[in-house]
CSV table of C-alpha atoms in Angstrom, one decimal:
chain,number,residue,atom,x,y,z
A,1,PHE,CA,0.0,-0.3,0.1
A,2,LEU,CA,1.4,3.3,-0.7
A,3,THR,CA,0.9,6.9,0.5
A,4,PRO,CA,-0.5,9.6,-1.6
A,5,LEU,CA,2.8,11.5,-1.6
A,6,GLN,CA,4.4,8.0,-2.2
A,7,TYR,CA,2.5,7.5,-5.5
A,8,LYS,CA,2.8,10.9,-6.7
A,9,CYS,CA,6.5,10.9,-6.5
A,10,ILE,CA,6.4,7.2,-8.6
A,11,LEU,CA,3.8,8.8,-11.0
A,12,LEU,CA,6.5,12.1,-11.3
A,13,MET,CA,9.4,9.8,-12.0
A,14,PHE,CA,7.7,7.4,-14.7
A,15,LEU,CA,6.4,10.6,-16.7
A,16,LEU,CA,9.9,12.3,-16.0
A,17,ASP,CA,11.5,8.9,-17.9
A,18,SER,CA,9.2,9.0,-20.4
A,19,PHE,CA,9.9,12.7,-21.2
A,20,LEU,CA,13.5,12.0,-21.3
A,21,SER,CA,13.3,8.9,-23.5
A,22,GLU,CA,11.5,11.1,-26.3
A,23,LEU,CA,13.9,13.6,-25.5
A,24,TYR,CA,16.9,11.3,-26.1
A,25,VAL,CA,15.5,9.5,-29.3
A,26,GLU,CA,14.4,13.2,-30.6
A,27,LEU,CA,18.5,14.1,-29.8
A,28,VAL,CA,19.5,10.9,-31.2
A,29,GLU,CA,17.1,11.6,-34.9
A,30,THR,CA,18.4,15.2,-35.0
A,31,MET,CA,22.0,14.3,-35.0
A,32,THR,CA,21.4,11.5,-37.1
A,33,LYS,CA,19.4,13.6,-40.1
A,34,LYS,CA,21.3,15.1,-43.0
A,35,ILE,CA,21.1,18.8,-43.3
A,36,ARG,CA,19.9,19.6,-47.0
A,37,LEU,CA,19.8,23.6,-47.6
A,38,HIS,CA,17.9,24.7,-50.4
A,39,LEU,CA,19.2,28.3,-51.2
A,40,GLY,CA,17.3,31.1,-52.7
A,41,CYS,CA,14.1,29.0,-52.3
A,42,GLY,CA,12.0,31.9,-53.5
A,43,LEU,CA,7.9,30.7,-52.9
A,44,VAL,CA,9.2,27.2,-53.3
A,45,HIS,CA,9.4,25.1,-50.2
A,46,ARG,CA,10.9,21.7,-50.2
A,47,PRO,CA,9.9,19.5,-47.4
A,48,GLY,CA,12.9,17.7,-45.6
A,49,TRP,CA,14.9,20.7,-46.2
A,50,ILE,CA,16.1,24.3,-45.0
A,51,ASN,CA,14.9,26.5,-47.4
A,52,ILE,CA,16.8,29.7,-47.2
A,53,ASP,CA,16.3,32.9,-48.8
A,54,HIS,CA,17.7,36.5,-48.5
A,55,TYR,CA,13.9,37.8,-48.2
A,56,SER,CA,11.4,36.8,-46.0
A,57,THR,CA,8.6,34.9,-48.1
A,58,GLY,CA,6.3,32.2,-47.5
A,59,ALA,CA,8.4,29.7,-48.2
A,60,THR,CA,11.2,30.7,-46.0
A,61,ASP,CA,12.5,28.6,-42.8
A,62,LEU,CA,15.6,31.0,-42.5
A,63,MET,CA,17.0,34.2,-44.0
A,64,SER,CA,20.4,34.7,-44.9
A,65,ARG,CA,22.7,35.6,-47.4
A,66,ALA,CA,24.1,32.7,-49.7
A,67,VAL,CA,27.6,34.2,-49.1
A,68,LEU,CA,27.4,34.1,-45.1
A,69,LEU,CA,25.8,31.1,-44.2
A,70,PRO,CA,24.9,30.6,-40.2
A,71,PHE,CA,26.0,27.0,-40.2
A,72,SER,CA,29.7,25.4,-38.4
A,73,ASN,CA,32.0,23.8,-40.8
A,74,GLY,CA,31.5,20.6,-42.4
A,75,VAL,CA,27.8,20.0,-41.1
A,76,VAL,CA,25.8,20.0,-44.4
A,77,ASP,CA,24.9,17.2,-46.5
A,78,THR,CA,23.5,18.6,-49.4
A,79,ILE,CA,23.2,22.0,-51.0
A,80,ALA,CA,20.4,23.1,-53.7
A,81,SER,CA,21.2,26.6,-55.3
A,82,ARG,CA,18.6,26.9,-57.9
A,83,LEU,CA,18.5,30.5,-60.0
A,84,VAL,CA,21.0,31.9,-57.2
A,85,VAL,CA,24.4,32.4,-58.9
A,86,GLU,CA,23.1,34.9,-61.6
A,87,GLN,CA,21.7,37.0,-59.1
A,88,LEU,CA,25.0,36.9,-57.2
A,89,GLY,CA,27.1,38.2,-59.9
A,90,TYR,CA,30.3,36.7,-60.8
A,91,VAL,CA,32.5,38.0,-57.8
A,92,GLY,CA,29.1,36.9,-55.4
A,93,THR,CA,29.4,33.0,-56.6
A,94,LEU,CA,32.9,33.1,-56.2
A,95,TYR,CA,33.0,33.8,-52.8
A,96,ALA,CA,29.7,32.1,-52.3
A,97,LEU,CA,31.5,28.8,-53.6
A,98,TYR,CA,34.1,29.0,-51.3
A,99,GLU,CA,31.4,29.1,-48.5
A,100,TRP,CA,29.4,26.4,-49.3
A,101,TRP,CA,32.7,24.3,-49.2
A,102,ARG,CA,32.9,25.4,-45.7
A,103,VAL,CA,29.6,24.2,-44.7
A,104,LEU,CA,29.8,20.9,-46.7
A,105,VAL,CA,30.8,17.7,-44.7
A,106,PRO,CA,33.7,15.8,-47.3
A,107,GLY,CA,31.9,14.4,-49.9
A,108,GLY,CA,29.0,16.5,-49.7
A,109,THR,CA,26.5,17.7,-52.5
A,110,LEU,CA,26.4,20.8,-54.2
A,111,ILE,CA,23.8,21.3,-57.1
A,112,ILE,CA,24.0,24.1,-59.1
A,113,GLU,CA,21.1,25.6,-61.2
A,114,THR,CA,21.2,28.8,-63.5
A,115,PRO,CA,20.0,30.2,-66.8
A,116,ASP,CA,22.4,28.4,-69.7
A,117,ARG,CA,23.9,31.7,-71.1
A,118,PRO,CA,24.8,30.6,-74.7
A,119,VAL,CA,21.6,29.0,-75.1
A,120,THR,CA,19.6,31.7,-73.6
A,121,PHE,CA,20.7,34.4,-75.9
A,122,LYS,CA,20.1,32.3,-79.0
A,123,ALA,CA,16.6,32.1,-77.6
A,124,ALA,CA,16.5,36.0,-76.8
A,125,ILE,CA,16.7,36.5,-80.5
A,126,ASN,CA,14.5,33.5,-81.6
A,127,HIS,CA,10.8,35.2,-82.6
A,128,ASP,CA,9.4,32.3,-81.1
A,129,THR,CA,10.8,32.5,-77.8
A,130,ALA,CA,12.3,35.8,-77.2
A,131,PRO,CA,9.6,37.8,-75.2
A,132,GLU,CA,9.6,34.8,-72.4
A,133,SER,CA,13.1,34.3,-72.4
A,134,LEU,CA,14.1,37.8,-71.8
A,135,PRO,CA,13.5,37.8,-68.0
A,136,TRP,CA,15.5,34.4,-68.1
A,137,ILE,CA,18.6,37.5,-69.4
A,138,PHE,CA,17.4,39.9,-66.8
A,139,GLY,CA,15.5,38.6,-64.3
A,140,SER,CA,12.8,41.1,-62.8
A,141,GLU,CA,12.5,44.3,-61.1
A,142,GLN,CA,11.3,43.4,-58.3
A,143,VAL,CA,13.6,43.2,-55.4
A,144,GLY,CA,16.1,40.1,-55.2
A,145,PHE,CA,14.7,39.0,-58.8
A,146,SER,CA,17.2,41.1,-60.9
A,147,HIS,CA,20.2,38.8,-62.8
A,148,ARG,CA,23.6,40.2,-62.7
A,149,TYR,CA,25.6,37.7,-64.4
A,150,LEU,CA,24.9,34.5,-66.5
A,151,PHE,CA,27.6,31.4,-67.0
A,152,ASP,CA,28.2,29.6,-69.1
A,153,ALA,CA,29.3,26.0,-68.4
A,154,ASP,CA,33.2,26.4,-68.6
A,155,GLU,CA,33.2,29.3,-66.7
A,156,LEU,CA,31.1,27.7,-63.5
A,157,ILE,CA,33.0,24.9,-64.0
A,158,HIS,CA,36.3,26.6,-63.3
A,159,LEU,CA,34.8,28.3,-60.3
A,160,VAL,CA,33.7,25.3,-59.1
A,161,VAL,CA,36.8,23.6,-59.1
A,162,GLU,CA,38.5,26.3,-58.0
A,163,ALA,CA,36.7,26.4,-55.0
A,164,GLY,CA,37.3,22.8,-54.4
A,165,PHE,CA,34.7,20.8,-55.7
A,166,GLU,CA,34.8,17.9,-58.2
A,167,ILE,CA,32.4,17.9,-61.2
A,168,VAL,CA,29.7,15.0,-61.0
A,169,SER,CA,27.6,16.1,-64.3
A,170,VAL,CA,26.6,19.3,-66.1
A,171,GLN,CA,23.6,18.8,-68.1
A,172,HIS,CA,21.8,21.5,-70.2
A,173,MET,CA,18.0,21.1,-69.9
A,174,ALA,CA,15.7,22.7,-72.0
A,175,LEU,CA,12.4,22.0,-70.4
A,176,ASP,CA,11.0,25.3,-71.7
A,177,PRO,CA,12.9,26.1,-74.9
A,178,ALA,CA,12.8,29.8,-73.8
A,179,HIS,CA,14.3,29.0,-70.2
A,180,PRO,CA,16.8,26.9,-71.0
A,181,THR,CA,19.1,25.7,-67.6
A,182,LEU,CA,22.5,24.6,-66.9
A,183,GLN,CA,22.5,22.0,-63.9
A,184,LEU,CA,25.8,21.2,-62.6
A,185,THR,CA,26.6,18.8,-59.3
A,186,ALA,CA,29.6,18.7,-57.6
A,187,ARG,CA,31.2,16.8,-54.7
A,188,ARG,CA,33.1,18.4,-52.2
A,189,LEU,CA,36.9,17.3,-51.9
A,190,ASP,CA,38.1,16.1,-48.7
A,191,ASN,CA,39.5,18.5,-46.4
A,192,SER,CA,43.0,19.7,-46.7
A,193,VAL,CA,44.7,22.3,-44.7
A,194,GLU,CA,45.0,24.8,-47.9
A,195,ALA,CA,41.4,24.4,-48.4
A,196,TRP,CA,40.4,25.0,-45.2
A,197,PHE,CA,42.4,28.1,-44.8
A,198,THR,CA,41.1,29.7,-48.5
A,199,ALA,CA,37.6,29.0,-47.4
A,200,ARG,CA,38.1,30.9,-44.1
A,201,LEU,CA,40.1,33.8,-45.5
A,202,HIS,CA,37.3,34.4,-47.9
A,203,ARG,CA,34.7,34.5,-45.9
A,204,ALA,CA,36.8,36.8,-43.1
A,205,PHE,CA,37.8,39.3,-46.2
A,206,ILE,CA,33.8,39.8,-45.7
A,207,THR,CA,32.9,39.7,-42.8
A,208,SER,CA,36.2,42.3,-42.1
A,209,GLY,CA,34.3,44.5,-44.4
A,210,LEU,CA,37.2,44.5,-46.8
A,211,LEU,CA,35.0,43.0,-49.8
A,212,ASN,CA,31.3,43.4,-50.5
A,213,PRO,CA,30.6,40.8,-53.1
A,214,ASP,CA,27.4,42.9,-54.0
A,215,ASP,CA,29.7,45.8,-54.9
A,216,ALA,CA,33.6,44.3,-56.0
A,217,PRO,CA,36.0,46.6,-55.3
A,218,ARG,CA,39.1,47.6,-57.6
A,219,TYR,CA,41.4,45.9,-55.7
A,220,LEU,CA,39.4,42.3,-56.1
A,221,VAL,CA,42.2,40.6,-58.2
A,222,THR,CA,45.0,42.1,-55.6
A,223,LEU,CA,42.7,40.1,-53.1
A,224,GLU,CA,42.7,37.2,-55.2
A,225,THR,CA,46.2,37.2,-55.5
A,226,VAL,CA,46.9,37.6,-51.7
A,227,SER,CA,44.8,34.5,-50.9
A,228,GLU,CA,46.9,32.6,-53.7
A,229,GLN,CA,50.5,33.6,-52.6
A,230,ALA,CA,49.1,33.0,-48.8
A,231,ARG,CA,48.2,29.3,-48.9
A,232,GLN,CA,52.1,28.2,-49.6
A,233,PHE,CA,53.1,29.9,-46.4
A,234,ALA,CA,50.2,29.3,-44.4
A,235,VAL,CA,50.9,25.4,-44.5
A,236,LYS,CA,54.3,25.8,-43.0
A,237,PRO,CA,54.2,27.2,-39.5
A,238,GLY,CA,57.1,29.3,-38.3
A,239,ARG,CA,58.7,32.7,-38.2
A,240,GLU,CA,60.0,32.4,-42.1
A,241,SER,CA,56.4,31.8,-43.2
A,242,LEU,CA,54.9,34.6,-40.8
A,243,VAL,CA,57.3,37.4,-42.2
A,244,GLN,CA,56.3,36.4,-45.6
A,245,LEU,CA,52.6,36.4,-45.0
A,246,VAL,CA,53.0,39.8,-42.9
A,247,ASN,CA,55.3,41.3,-45.9
A,248,LEU,CA,52.8,39.9,-48.7
A,249,SER,CA,49.5,41.6,-47.2
A,250,ALA,CA,50.6,44.4,-45.1
A,251,ARG,CA,51.9,46.5,-48.0
A,252,TYR,CA,48.0,46.6,-48.8
A,253,SER,CA,46.4,46.6,-45.8
A,254,PRO,CA,46.7,45.8,-42.7
A,255,GLU,CA,43.2,44.7,-42.7
A,256,VAL,CA,44.3,41.8,-44.8
A,257,THR,CA,47.3,40.8,-42.5
A,258,ALA,CA,44.5,40.7,-39.7
A,259,CYS,CA,42.3,38.5,-42.1
A,260,ILE,CA,45.2,36.0,-42.8
A,261,LEU,CA,46.1,35.7,-39.2
A,262,ASP,CA,42.8,35.0,-37.9
A,263,SER,CA,42.2,32.3,-40.6
A,264,LEU,CA,45.6,30.5,-40.2
A,265,PRO,CA,45.2,26.7,-39.5
A,266,ASP,CA,46.8,25.1,-36.1
A,267,HIS,CA,47.5,28.5,-34.2
A,268,ASP,CA,49.3,26.1,-31.7
A,269,GLU,CA,52.0,25.2,-34.0
A,270,TRP,CA,52.6,29.3,-34.6
A,271,PRO,CA,55.7,30.9,-32.8
A,272,GLU,CA,53.7,32.6,-29.9
A,273,GLU,CA,55.5,36.0,-29.6
A,274,ASP,CA,56.1,35.9,-33.3
A,275,MET,CA,52.1,35.9,-33.4
A,276,LYS,CA,51.9,38.7,-30.7
A,277,ARG,CA,54.5,40.4,-32.9
A,278,ALA,CA,52.3,40.4,-36.0
A,279,ARG,CA,48.7,41.3,-34.3
A,280,ALA,CA,50.6,44.1,-32.5
A,281,LEU,CA,51.9,45.1,-35.9
A,282,VAL,CA,48.7,45.1,-37.3
A,283,THR,CA,47.2,47.6,-34.6
A,284,GLU,CA,49.8,49.8,-35.1
A,285,LEU,CA,49.8,50.2,-38.6
A,286,GLU,CA,46.2,50.6,-38.6
A,287,ARG,CA,46.7,53.3,-35.9
A,288,MET,CA,48.8,54.8,-38.3
A,289,GLN,CA,46.7,54.3,-41.5
A,290,PHE,CA,49.3,52.5,-43.0
A,291,PRO,CA,47.8,52.2,-46.7
A,292,SER,CA,47.2,56.7,-46.9
A,293,ARG,CA,51.2,57.0,-45.6
A,294,LEU,CA,52.0,55.0,-48.7
A,295,ALA,CA,50.1,56.9,-51.1
A,296,ALA,CA,51.9,60.2,-49.7
A,297,HIS,CA,54.9,58.3,-50.0
A,298,TRP,CA,54.1,57.3,-53.9
A,299,ARG,CA,53.1,60.9,-54.7
A,300,ILE,CA,55.8,62.9,-53.9
A,301,ILE,CA,58.1,60.2,-56.1
A,302,PRO,CA,59.4,62.2,-59.0
A,303,LYS,CA,58.0,59.8,-61.9
A,304,LEU,CA,58.5,59.5,-65.6
A,305,PRO,CA,55.9,58.1,-68.0
A,306,GLY,CA,56.7,54.5,-68.5
A,307,LYS,CA,58.9,53.9,-65.7
A,308,LYS,CA,56.2,53.1,-63.5
A,309,ASP,CA,56.7,49.7,-62.9
A,310,SER,CA,60.2,50.1,-61.5
A,311,LEU,CA,59.5,52.8,-59.1
A,312,TRP,CA,56.8,50.4,-57.9
A,313,ALA,CA,59.6,47.5,-57.5
A,314,ILE,CA,62.0,49.6,-55.6
A,315,LEU,CA,58.7,51.1,-53.7
A,316,GLU,CA,58.0,47.6,-52.6
A,317,ARG,CA,61.6,46.6,-51.3
A,318,GLU,CA,61.3,49.5,-49.3
A,319,ILE,CA,58.0,48.3,-48.0
A,320,SER,CA,59.6,44.9,-47.1
A,321,PHE,CA,62.5,46.7,-45.2
A,322,TYR,CA,60.0,48.9,-43.2
A,323,LEU,CA,57.8,45.7,-42.2
A,324,ALA,CA,60.6,43.8,-41.2
A,325,ALA,CA,62.1,46.5,-39.3
A,326,CYS,CA,59.1,47.1,-37.1
A,327,LEU,CA,58.6,42.8,-36.3
A,328,PHE,CA,61.9,42.7,-35.2
A,329,PRO,CA,63.1,46.2,-33.6
A,330,GLY,CA,66.5,46.0,-32.8
A,331,GLU,CA,67.8,44.3,-35.6
A,332,GLY,CA,69.8,46.4,-37.7
A,333,LEU,CA,67.2,47.9,-39.6
A,334,ASP,CA,65.6,50.9,-37.2
A,335,ASP,CA,67.3,53.7,-39.5
A,336,ILE,CA,65.1,52.7,-42.4
A,337,ARG,CA,62.2,52.5,-40.1
A,338,LYS,CA,62.8,56.2,-39.0
A,339,ALA,CA,63.4,57.1,-42.6
A,340,PHE,CA,60.4,55.6,-43.8
A,341,ASP,CA,58.1,57.7,-41.0
A,342,ALA,CA,59.9,60.5,-41.6
A,343,ALA,CA,59.0,60.6,-45.7
A,344,THR,CA,55.5,59.5,-44.9
A,345,ASP,CA,54.2,61.3,-41.2
A,346,GLU,CA,52.1,63.9,-43.7
A,347,PRO,CA,49.8,62.3,-45.9
A,348,SER,CA,47.6,64.7,-48.1
A,349,GLU,CA,43.3,64.7,-47.8
A,350,ILE,CA,43.5,63.1,-50.8
A,351,ASP,CA,45.9,60.6,-49.3
A,352,GLN,CA,43.6,59.8,-46.4
A,353,GLN,CA,41.0,58.3,-48.6
A,354,VAL,CA,43.2,55.7,-49.8
A,355,GLU,CA,42.4,52.7,-47.4
A,356,PHE,CA,43.8,50.1,-49.6
A,357,PHE,CA,47.2,50.9,-51.5
A,358,SER,CA,47.2,48.9,-54.9
A,359,GLU,CA,47.8,50.2,-58.1
A,360,GLU,CA,44.4,49.9,-59.4
A,361,VAL,CA,43.2,52.1,-56.4
A,362,LEU,CA,45.7,54.7,-57.4
A,363,THR,CA,44.9,54.6,-61.0
A,364,GLY,CA,41.1,55.4,-59.7
A,365,VAL,CA,42.4,58.5,-57.6
A,366,ALA,CA,43.9,59.3,-60.5
A,367,LEU,CA,41.3,59.6,-63.1
A,368,TRP,CA,38.6,60.7,-60.1
A,369,LEU,CA,41.6,63.8,-59.9
A,370,SER,CA,41.7,64.0,-63.6
A,371,GLY,CA,37.9,64.6,-64.1
A,372,ARG,CA,37.9,67.3,-61.6
A,373,GLY,CA,40.7,68.8,-63.6
A,374,VAL,CA,38.7,68.4,-66.6
A,375,ARG,CA,35.7,70.0,-65.3
A,376,ALA,CA,37.8,72.7,-63.6
A,377,PHE,CA,39.4,73.7,-67.0
A,378,ALA,CA,35.7,74.0,-68.9
A,379,ARG,CA,35.0,76.2,-66.3
A,380,GLY,CA,38.0,78.4,-67.0
A,381,HIS,CA,39.8,78.1,-63.8
A,382,LEU,CA,42.7,77.1,-65.4
A,383,GLU,CA,45.4,77.1,-62.4
A,384,GLU,CA,43.1,74.8,-60.3
A,385,SER,CA,42.9,72.7,-63.4
A,386,VAL,CA,46.9,72.3,-63.3
A,387,ASP,CA,47.0,71.5,-59.8
A,388,LEU,CA,44.5,68.8,-59.8
A,389,LEU,CA,45.7,67.5,-63.2
A,390,GLU,CA,49.2,67.5,-61.7
A,391,LEU,CA,48.1,65.9,-58.7
A,392,ALA,CA,46.2,63.1,-60.8
A,393,LEU,CA,49.9,62.3,-62.5
A,394,SER,CA,51.5,61.7,-59.5
A,395,TYR,CA,49.3,59.2,-58.4
A,396,GLU,CA,49.5,57.5,-62.4
A,397,PRO,CA,51.8,58.9,-64.5
A,398,ASP,CA,51.0,56.8,-67.2
A,399,LEU,CA,47.6,58.3,-67.8
A,400,ILE,CA,47.3,59.9,-71.5
A,401,TRP,CA,44.4,62.0,-71.0
A,402,PRO,CA,45.6,64.0,-68.0
A,403,ARG,CA,49.0,64.5,-69.5
A,404,TRP,CA,47.5,66.0,-72.7
A,405,ASN,CA,45.0,68.0,-71.0
A,406,LEU,CA,48.2,69.6,-69.1
A,407,ALA,CA,50.2,70.2,-72.0
A,408,ARG,CA,47.1,72.3,-73.3
A,409,LEU,CA,46.8,73.8,-69.8
A,410,TYR,CA,50.9,75.3,-69.8
A,411,LEU,CA,50.5,76.4,-73.4
A,412,LEU,CA,47.6,78.9,-71.9
A,413,LEU,CA,49.2,79.8,-69.5
A,414,ALA,CA,52.5,80.5,-71.5
A,415,ARG,CA,54.3,77.8,-70.0
A,416,ARG,CA,55.6,76.5,-73.7
A,417,LEU,CA,58.6,74.7,-72.9
A,418,GLU,CA,56.9,72.3,-70.1
A,419,ALA,CA,53.6,72.3,-72.4
A,420,LEU,CA,56.4,70.7,-75.3
A,421,GLY,CA,58.0,68.4,-72.8
A,422,LEU,CA,54.3,66.9,-72.1
A,423,TYR,CA,53.3,66.3,-75.8
A,424,GLU,CA,56.3,64.7,-76.6
A,425,ALA,CA,55.4,62.2,-73.2
A,426,VAL,CA,52.3,62.1,-74.6
A,427,GLN,CA,53.5,61.1,-78.1
A,428,ALA,CA,55.8,57.9,-76.7
A,429,LYS,CA,52.6,56.5,-75.7
A,430,LEU,CA,49.7,57.6,-78.0
A,431,PRO,CA,47.7,54.4,-79.6
A,432,GLU,CA,48.0,54.6,-83.1
A,433,ARG,CA,44.5,55.3,-84.0
A,434,LEU,CA,45.2,59.0,-82.5
A,435,HIS,CA,48.3,59.7,-84.1
A,436,ALA,CA,46.7,61.6,-86.8
A,437,ALA,CA,44.6,64.0,-84.7
A,438,PHE,CA,47.8,64.4,-82.0
A,439,LYS,CA,49.6,65.5,-85.1
A,440,ARG,CA,46.9,68.0,-85.9
A,441,GLU,CA,47.0,69.4,-82.4
A,442,LEU,CA,50.9,69.2,-82.3
A,443,HIS,CA,51.4,71.5,-85.6
A,444,ALA,CA,49.0,74.3,-84.0
A,445,VAL,CA,51.3,74.3,-80.8
A,446,THR,CA,54.3,74.8,-83.1
A,447,GLU,CA,52.6,77.3,-85.1
A,448,ARG,CA,52.8,75.5,-88.2
A,449,THR,CA,49.2,76.1,-88.9
A,450,LYS,CA,46.8,78.9,-86.8
A,451,ASP,CA,44.2,76.3,-85.4
A,452,LEU,CA,44.4,77.4,-82.0
A,453,GLU,CA,40.9,76.6,-81.3
A,454,SER,CA,41.8,72.7,-81.3
A,455,PHE,CA,43.5,72.8,-77.8
A,456,MET,CA,41.7,75.9,-76.3
A,457,VAL,CA,39.0,73.4,-74.5
A,458,PRO,CA,39.8,70.3,-72.5
A,459,LEU,CA,39.7,66.5,-74.0
A,460,VAL,CA,36.4,65.3,-72.9
A,461,ASP,CA,34.7,62.7,-75.2
A,462,LEU,CA,37.8,60.8,-76.7
A,463,ARG,CA,35.8,59.7,-79.9
A,464,GLU,CA,35.8,63.2,-81.2
A,465,LEU,CA,39.4,63.2,-81.8
A,466,LEU,CA,38.8,60.1,-84.2
A,467,VAL,CA,36.8,61.8,-86.5
A,468,PRO,CA,38.5,63.5,-89.5
A,469,ASP,CA,37.3,67.3,-89.6
A,470,ASN,CA,35.4,67.1,-93.4
A,471,ASP,CA,33.3,64.4,-91.2
A,472,LYS,CA,32.1,66.4,-89.1
């Protein structure tokens, strides 16, 4: 015979045991269940899949960007990406593939469906399918449905293989003649140190803010080059490799170095003191706005057209010595560090806009300054235009059009010898198609003709130079 209290205790133990058993079964099922991701689900909900989209729809289980998935490393069995990569664009797809490699298990399956570019273009000029095929090229004007890039099979295969996959099959499907589809199935290759480093590094570039896949920066190619070169050092822990990684990346931006250090495999195998020095150097370079100071140094170096490559090589050696002096003070390079700091301690307002030091970025700054100089020229602000165009050439000495406009300005300001020197430099770099136009202007400059109007205004639309006078 049980007392009421004993009865209640036994009943409670029975219920608790039943609950724990069900919880255990559910936990085991969850742990053994294969995770399958349906990316870009839109309005299509696949039962048994985690349906993911960047926007909330009636079918969305999880809102997420395809390039930054909220899953741990190697936990996903299958990824189906249907009509996604054309919306991500070329750069977005490149970075998404590394992210998909990261979350897939070794041997996991990747399925990509996207408009088949060559066949789609043929359909677009076919009178029978043209109206229906145009949205297959451009997408729609609804948010999240516009197309940024269409792939052909070879391009997509190349990106997928580079990201660490093995191609299983490639199919060209045309269930609807207006919507020809390319379907690629791939298998994630086994883990390798290089692959893990590359995948983590690409993710770090995005999470750090260095790169926005929706608006690729000018220095994208530089980032990819750094990533490729860094792999060979990332798998060899040691002081020498660490120095190489810092030298390879800090010359562009200390943020790149930070991303590399965070992405290194086997952190415990790297020299602890040297790693502390490297991280401290990153902090110091960020504080001193290192890319801006490099831009200031580059700007004040005297430059001649056609000599940029040799000057760039000299500057890169200076940067290497400087970084070595910062990493290992007191080892004979302190004077180099002091001299470099003194030469770069006054970046201008324009220099301070340079957050990533590369040739592509400096060319972009030069083109921007050149545009401002042309507008000042057109408004009759000649001295202001001279300053802007000279500044543009200090960042990129091999640009023809700022130099040509500057030659015109020097003539208008009675700086004839300087103008003729610039015309000589322009002529040496001029494409053959512009020789005739340049010759007509040079005749006016040397007063062999009286047609002075040809250089009284800035060069704006270069196509006008290609049109003979009698055809205008």
